[in-house]
mmCIF file with all atom_site columns, C-alpha atoms in Angstrom:
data_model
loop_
_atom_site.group_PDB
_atom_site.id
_atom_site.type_symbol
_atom_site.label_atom_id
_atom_site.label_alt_id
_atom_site.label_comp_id
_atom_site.label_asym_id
_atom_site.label_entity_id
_atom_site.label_seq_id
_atom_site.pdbx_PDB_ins_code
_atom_site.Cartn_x
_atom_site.Cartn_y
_atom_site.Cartn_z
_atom_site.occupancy
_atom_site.B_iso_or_equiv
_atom_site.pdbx_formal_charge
_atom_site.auth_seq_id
_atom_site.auth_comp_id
_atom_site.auth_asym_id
_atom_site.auth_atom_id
_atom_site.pdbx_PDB_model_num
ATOM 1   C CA . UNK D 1 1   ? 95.448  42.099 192.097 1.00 97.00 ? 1   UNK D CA 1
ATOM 2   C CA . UNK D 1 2   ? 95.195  38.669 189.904 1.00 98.00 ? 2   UNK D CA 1
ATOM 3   C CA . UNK D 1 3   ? 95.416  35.460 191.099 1.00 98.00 ? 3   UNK D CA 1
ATOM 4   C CA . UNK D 1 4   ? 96.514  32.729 188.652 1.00 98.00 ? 4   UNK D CA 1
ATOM 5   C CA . UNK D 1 5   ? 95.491  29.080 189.573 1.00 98.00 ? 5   UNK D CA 1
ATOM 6   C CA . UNK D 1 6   ? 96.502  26.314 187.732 1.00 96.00 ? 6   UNK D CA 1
ATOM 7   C CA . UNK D 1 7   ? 94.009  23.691 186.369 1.00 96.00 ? 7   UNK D CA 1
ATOM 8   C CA . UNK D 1 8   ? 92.838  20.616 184.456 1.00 95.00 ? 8   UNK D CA 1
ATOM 9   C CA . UNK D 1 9   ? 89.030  21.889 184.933 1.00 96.00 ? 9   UNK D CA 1
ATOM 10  C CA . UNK D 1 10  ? 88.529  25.153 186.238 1.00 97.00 ? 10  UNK D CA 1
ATOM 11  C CA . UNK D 1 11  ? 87.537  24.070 189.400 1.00 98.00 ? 11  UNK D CA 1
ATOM 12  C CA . UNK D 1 12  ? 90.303  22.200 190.760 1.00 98.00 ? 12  UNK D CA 1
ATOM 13  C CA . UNK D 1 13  ? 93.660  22.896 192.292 1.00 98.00 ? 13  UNK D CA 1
ATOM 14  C CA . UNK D 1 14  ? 95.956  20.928 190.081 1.00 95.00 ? 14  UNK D CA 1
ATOM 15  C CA . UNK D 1 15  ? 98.152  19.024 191.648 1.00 92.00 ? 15  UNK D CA 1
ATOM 16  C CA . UNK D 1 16  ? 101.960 19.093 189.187 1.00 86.00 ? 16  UNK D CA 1
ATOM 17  C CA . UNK D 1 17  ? 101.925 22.825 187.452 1.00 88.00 ? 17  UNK D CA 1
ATOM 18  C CA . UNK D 1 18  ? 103.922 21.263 184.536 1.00 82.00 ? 18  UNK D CA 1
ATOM 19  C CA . UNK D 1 19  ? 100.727 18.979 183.737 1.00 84.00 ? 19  UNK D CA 1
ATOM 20  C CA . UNK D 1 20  ? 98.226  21.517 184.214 1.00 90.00 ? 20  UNK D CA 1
ATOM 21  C CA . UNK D 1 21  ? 95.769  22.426 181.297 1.00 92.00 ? 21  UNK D CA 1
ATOM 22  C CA . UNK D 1 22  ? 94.957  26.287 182.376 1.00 94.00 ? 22  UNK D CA 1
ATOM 23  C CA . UNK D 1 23  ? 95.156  28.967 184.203 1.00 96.00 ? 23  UNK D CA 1
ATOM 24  C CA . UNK D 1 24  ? 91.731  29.925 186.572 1.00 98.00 ? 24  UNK D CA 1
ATOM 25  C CA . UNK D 1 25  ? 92.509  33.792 186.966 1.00 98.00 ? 25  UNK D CA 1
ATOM 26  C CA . UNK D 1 26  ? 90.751  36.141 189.563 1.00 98.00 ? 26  UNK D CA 1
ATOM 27  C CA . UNK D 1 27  ? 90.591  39.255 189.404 1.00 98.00 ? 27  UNK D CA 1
ATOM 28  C CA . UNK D 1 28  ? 90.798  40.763 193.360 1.00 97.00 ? 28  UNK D CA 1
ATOM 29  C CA . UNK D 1 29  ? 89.741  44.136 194.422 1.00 96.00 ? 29  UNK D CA 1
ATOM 30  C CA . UNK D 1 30  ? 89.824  45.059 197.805 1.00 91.00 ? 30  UNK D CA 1
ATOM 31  C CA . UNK D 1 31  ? 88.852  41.670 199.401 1.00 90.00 ? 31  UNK D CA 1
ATOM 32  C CA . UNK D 1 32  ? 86.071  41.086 196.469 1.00 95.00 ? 32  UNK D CA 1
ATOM 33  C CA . UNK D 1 33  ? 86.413  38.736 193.622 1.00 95.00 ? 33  UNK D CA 1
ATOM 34  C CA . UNK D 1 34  ? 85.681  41.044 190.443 1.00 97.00 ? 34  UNK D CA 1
ATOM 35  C CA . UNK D 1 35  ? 86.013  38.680 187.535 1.00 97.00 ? 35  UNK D CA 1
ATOM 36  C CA . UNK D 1 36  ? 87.559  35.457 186.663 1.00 98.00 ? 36  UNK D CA 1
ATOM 37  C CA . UNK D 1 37  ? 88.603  34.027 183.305 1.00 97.00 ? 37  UNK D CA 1
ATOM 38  C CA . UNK D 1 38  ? 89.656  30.496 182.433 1.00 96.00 ? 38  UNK D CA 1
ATOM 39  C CA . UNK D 1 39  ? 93.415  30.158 180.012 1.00 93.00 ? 39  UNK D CA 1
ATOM 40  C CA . UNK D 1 40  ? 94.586  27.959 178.319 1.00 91.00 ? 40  UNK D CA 1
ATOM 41  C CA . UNK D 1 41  ? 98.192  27.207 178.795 1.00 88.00 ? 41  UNK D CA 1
ATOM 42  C CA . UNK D 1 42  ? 100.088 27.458 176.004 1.00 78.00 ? 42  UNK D CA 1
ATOM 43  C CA . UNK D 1 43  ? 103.381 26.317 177.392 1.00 63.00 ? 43  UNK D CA 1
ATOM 44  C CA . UNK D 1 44  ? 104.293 23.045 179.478 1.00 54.00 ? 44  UNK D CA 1
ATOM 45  C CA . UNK D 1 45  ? 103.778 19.376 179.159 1.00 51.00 ? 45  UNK D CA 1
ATOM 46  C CA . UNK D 1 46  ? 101.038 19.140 178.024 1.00 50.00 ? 46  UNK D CA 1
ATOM 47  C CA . UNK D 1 47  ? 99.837  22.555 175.889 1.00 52.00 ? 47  UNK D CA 1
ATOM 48  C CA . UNK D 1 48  ? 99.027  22.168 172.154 1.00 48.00 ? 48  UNK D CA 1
ATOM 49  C CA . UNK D 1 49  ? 102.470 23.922 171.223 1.00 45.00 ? 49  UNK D CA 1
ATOM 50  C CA . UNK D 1 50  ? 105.382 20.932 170.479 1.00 44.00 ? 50  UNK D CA 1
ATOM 51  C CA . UNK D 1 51  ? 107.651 20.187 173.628 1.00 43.00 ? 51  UNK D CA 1
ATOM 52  C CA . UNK D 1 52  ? 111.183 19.240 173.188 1.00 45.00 ? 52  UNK D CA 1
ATOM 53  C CA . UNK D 1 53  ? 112.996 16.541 175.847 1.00 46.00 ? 53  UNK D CA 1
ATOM 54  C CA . UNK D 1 54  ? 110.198 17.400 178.189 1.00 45.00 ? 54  UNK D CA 1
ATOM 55  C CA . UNK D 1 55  ? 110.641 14.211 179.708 1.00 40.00 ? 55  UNK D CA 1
ATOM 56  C CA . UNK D 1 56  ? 114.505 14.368 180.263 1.00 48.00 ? 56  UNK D CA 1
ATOM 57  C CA . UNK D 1 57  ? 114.917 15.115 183.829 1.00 51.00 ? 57  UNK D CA 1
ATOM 58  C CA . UNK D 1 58  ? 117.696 18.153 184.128 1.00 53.00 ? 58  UNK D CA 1
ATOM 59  C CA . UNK D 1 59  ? 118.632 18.340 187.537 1.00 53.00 ? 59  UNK D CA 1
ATOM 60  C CA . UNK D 1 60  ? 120.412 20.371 190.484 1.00 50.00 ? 60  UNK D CA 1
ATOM 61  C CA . UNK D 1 61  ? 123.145 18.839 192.585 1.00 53.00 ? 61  UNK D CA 1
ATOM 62  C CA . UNK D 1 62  ? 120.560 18.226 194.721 1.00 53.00 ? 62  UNK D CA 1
ATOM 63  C CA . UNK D 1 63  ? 118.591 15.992 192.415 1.00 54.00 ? 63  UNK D CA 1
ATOM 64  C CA . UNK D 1 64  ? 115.791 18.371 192.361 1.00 48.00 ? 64  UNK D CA 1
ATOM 65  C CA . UNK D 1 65  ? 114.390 18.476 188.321 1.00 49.00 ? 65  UNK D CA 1
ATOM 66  C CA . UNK D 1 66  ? 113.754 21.597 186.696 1.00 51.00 ? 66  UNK D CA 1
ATOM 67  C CA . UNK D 1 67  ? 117.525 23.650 186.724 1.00 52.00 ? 67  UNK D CA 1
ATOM 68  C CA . UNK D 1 68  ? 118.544 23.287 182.735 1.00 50.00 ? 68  UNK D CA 1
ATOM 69  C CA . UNK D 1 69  ? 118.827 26.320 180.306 1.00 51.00 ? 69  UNK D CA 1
ATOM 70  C CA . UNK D 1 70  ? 115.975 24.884 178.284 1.00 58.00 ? 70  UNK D CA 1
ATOM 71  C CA . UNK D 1 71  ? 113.742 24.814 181.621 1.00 59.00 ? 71  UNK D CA 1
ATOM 72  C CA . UNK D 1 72  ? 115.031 28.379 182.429 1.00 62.00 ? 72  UNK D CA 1
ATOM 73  C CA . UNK D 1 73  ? 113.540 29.531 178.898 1.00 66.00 ? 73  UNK D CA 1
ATOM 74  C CA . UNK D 1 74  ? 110.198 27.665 178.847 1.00 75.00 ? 74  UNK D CA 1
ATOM 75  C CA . UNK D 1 75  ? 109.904 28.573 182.872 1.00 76.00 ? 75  UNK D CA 1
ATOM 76  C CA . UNK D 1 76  ? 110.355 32.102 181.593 1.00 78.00 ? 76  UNK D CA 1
ATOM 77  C CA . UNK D 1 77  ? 107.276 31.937 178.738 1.00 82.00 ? 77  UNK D CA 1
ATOM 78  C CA . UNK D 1 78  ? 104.950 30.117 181.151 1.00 84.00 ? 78  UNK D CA 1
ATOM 79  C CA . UNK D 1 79  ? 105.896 33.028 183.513 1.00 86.00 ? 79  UNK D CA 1
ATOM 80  C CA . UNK D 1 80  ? 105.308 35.533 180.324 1.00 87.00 ? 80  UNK D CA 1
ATOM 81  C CA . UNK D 1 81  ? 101.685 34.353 180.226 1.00 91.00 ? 81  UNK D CA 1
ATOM 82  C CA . UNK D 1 82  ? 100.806 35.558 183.410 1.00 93.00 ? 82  UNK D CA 1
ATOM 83  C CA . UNK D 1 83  ? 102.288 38.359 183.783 1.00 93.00 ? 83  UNK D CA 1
ATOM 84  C CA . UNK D 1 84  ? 99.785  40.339 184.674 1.00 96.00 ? 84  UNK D CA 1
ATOM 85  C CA . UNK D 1 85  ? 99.146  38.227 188.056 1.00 97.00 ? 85  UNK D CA 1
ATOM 86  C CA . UNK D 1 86  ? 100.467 38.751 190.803 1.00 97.00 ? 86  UNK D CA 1
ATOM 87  C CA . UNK D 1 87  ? 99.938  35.382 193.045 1.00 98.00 ? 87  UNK D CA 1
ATOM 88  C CA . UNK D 1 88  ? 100.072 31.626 191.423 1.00 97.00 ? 88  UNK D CA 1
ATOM 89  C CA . UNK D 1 89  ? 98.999  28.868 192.837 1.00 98.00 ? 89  UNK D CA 1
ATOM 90  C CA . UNK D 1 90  ? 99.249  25.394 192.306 1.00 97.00 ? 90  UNK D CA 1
ATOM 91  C CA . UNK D 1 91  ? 99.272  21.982 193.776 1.00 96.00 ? 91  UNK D CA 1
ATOM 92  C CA . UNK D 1 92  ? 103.267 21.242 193.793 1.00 93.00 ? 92  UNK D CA 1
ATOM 93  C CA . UNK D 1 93  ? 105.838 22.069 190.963 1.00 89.00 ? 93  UNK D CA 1
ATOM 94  C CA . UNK D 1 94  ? 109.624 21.820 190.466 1.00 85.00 ? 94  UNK D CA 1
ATOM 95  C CA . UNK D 1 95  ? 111.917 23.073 192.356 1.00 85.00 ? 95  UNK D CA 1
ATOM 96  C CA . UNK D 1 96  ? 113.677 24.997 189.047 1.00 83.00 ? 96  UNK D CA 1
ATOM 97  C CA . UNK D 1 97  ? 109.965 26.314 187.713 1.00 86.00 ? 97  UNK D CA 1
ATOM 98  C CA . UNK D 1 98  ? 109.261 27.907 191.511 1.00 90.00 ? 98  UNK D CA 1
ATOM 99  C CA . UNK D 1 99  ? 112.645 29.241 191.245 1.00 88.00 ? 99  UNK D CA 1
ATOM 100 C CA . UNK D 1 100 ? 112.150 31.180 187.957 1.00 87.00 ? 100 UNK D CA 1
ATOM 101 C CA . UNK D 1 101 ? 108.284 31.947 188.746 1.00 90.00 ? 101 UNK D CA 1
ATOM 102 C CA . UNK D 1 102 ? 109.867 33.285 192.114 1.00 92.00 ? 102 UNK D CA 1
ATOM 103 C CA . UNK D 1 103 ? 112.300 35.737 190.198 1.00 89.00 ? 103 UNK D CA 1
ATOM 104 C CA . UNK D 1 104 ? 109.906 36.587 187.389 1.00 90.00 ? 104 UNK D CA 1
ATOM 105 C CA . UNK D 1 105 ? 108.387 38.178 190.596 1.00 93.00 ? 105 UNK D CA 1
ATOM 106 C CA . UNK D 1 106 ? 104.911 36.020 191.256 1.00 95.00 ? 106 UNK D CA 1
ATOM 107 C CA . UNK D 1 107 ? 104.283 35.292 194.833 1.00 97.00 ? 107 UNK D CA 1
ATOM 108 C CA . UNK D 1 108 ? 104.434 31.185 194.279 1.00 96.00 ? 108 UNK D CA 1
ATOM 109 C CA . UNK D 1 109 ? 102.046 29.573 196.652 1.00 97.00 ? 109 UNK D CA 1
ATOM 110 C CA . UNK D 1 110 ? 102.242 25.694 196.943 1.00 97.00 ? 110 UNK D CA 1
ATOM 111 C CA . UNK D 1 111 ? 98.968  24.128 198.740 1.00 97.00 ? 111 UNK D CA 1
ATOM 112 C CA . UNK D 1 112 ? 97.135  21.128 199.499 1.00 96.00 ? 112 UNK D CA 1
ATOM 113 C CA . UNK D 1 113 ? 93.848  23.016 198.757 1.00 97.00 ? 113 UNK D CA 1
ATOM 114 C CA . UNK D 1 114 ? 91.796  20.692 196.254 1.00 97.00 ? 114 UNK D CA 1
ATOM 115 C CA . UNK D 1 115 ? 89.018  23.329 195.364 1.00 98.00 ? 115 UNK D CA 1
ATOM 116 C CA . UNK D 1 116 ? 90.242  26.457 193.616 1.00 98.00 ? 116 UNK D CA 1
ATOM 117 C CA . UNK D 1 117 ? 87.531  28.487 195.437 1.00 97.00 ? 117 UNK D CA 1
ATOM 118 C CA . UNK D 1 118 ? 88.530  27.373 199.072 1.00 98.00 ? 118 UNK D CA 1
ATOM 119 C CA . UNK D 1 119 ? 92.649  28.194 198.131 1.00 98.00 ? 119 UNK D CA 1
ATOM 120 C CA . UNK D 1 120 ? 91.712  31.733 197.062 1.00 98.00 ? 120 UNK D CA 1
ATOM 121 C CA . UNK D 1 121 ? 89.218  32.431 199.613 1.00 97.00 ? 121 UNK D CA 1
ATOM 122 C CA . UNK D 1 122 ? 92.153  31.425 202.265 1.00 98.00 ? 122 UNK D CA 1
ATOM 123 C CA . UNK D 1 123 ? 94.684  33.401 200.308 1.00 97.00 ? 123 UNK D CA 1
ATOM 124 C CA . UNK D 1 124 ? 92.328  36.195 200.640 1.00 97.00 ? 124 UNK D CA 1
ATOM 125 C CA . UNK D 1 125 ? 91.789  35.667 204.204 1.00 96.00 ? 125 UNK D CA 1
ATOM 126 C CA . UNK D 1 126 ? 95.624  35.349 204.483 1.00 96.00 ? 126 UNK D CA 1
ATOM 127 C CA . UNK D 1 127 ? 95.207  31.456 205.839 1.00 97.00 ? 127 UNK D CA 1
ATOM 128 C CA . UNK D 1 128 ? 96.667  29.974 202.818 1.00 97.00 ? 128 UNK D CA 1
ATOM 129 C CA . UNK D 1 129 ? 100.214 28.233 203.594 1.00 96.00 ? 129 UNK D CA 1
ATOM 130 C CA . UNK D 1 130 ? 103.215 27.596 201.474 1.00 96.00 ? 130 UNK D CA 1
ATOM 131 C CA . UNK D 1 131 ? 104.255 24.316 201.330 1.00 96.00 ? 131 UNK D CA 1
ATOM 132 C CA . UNK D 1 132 ? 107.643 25.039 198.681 1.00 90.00 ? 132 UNK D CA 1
ATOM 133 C CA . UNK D 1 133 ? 109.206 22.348 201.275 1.00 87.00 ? 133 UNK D CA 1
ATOM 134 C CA . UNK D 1 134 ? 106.746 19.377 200.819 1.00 89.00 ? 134 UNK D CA 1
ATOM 135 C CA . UNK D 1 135 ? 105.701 19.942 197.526 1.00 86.00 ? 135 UNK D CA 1
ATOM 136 C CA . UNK D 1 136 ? 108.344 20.106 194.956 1.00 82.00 ? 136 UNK D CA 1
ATOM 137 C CA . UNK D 1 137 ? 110.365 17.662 192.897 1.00 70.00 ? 137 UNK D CA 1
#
């Protein structure tokens, strides 16, 4: 199993997955981390590749940001450069990314864990809570 984390630094939790810099992957086998590796994001806010209108909000009925056809296609390349993982985590995201990271078929986990080492230790020990309600936008 892989575990993608989304960073600034590589060792913390980051707190918006739009503004994050990387990806801090683990590699999990059995309850043992194997191997980690450090990405770099090509896609979002703030990767090297040009953004267009990142900054117009398209919304839901709900007001939640995230839900346009250009978000659906640039939630779906993010999602393309994990695909090997199986479980991200970040610090909060919108409500249209966890929707498309939920049907590219990760296991979205939203946490107030600061370290990256303490959130995937309690994933691992299956303490690790969602917080989809409290921490999207």
């Amino acid at each position: 199993m892989k575990i993608a984390v989304v960073t600034n630094d590589g060792d913390y939790v980051s707190q918006h997955f739009g503004r994050s810099r990387y990806y801090k992957i683990y590699t999990i086998e059995g309850n043992e981390i194997k191997g980690t590796e450090l990405r770099e994001r090509g896609t979002g806010h703030f990767a090297r590749q040009p953004q267009a209108n990142f900054h117009e909000l398209r919304q839901d009925p709900q007001g939640r940001h995230g839900f346009g056809t250009e978000d659906q296609s640039s939630h779906a390349m993010m999602a393309a450069e994990i695909g090997d993982c199986d479980v991200l985590i970040a610090g909060g995201m919108g409500a249209g990314a966890y929707k498309n990271f939920k049907a590219a078929e990760l296991n979205v986990i939203l946490t107030d864990y600061d370290s990256i080492e303490e959130a995937v230790t309690a994933y691992m020990e299956g303490k690790i809570k969602n917080l989809y309600e409290e921490r999207t936008d």
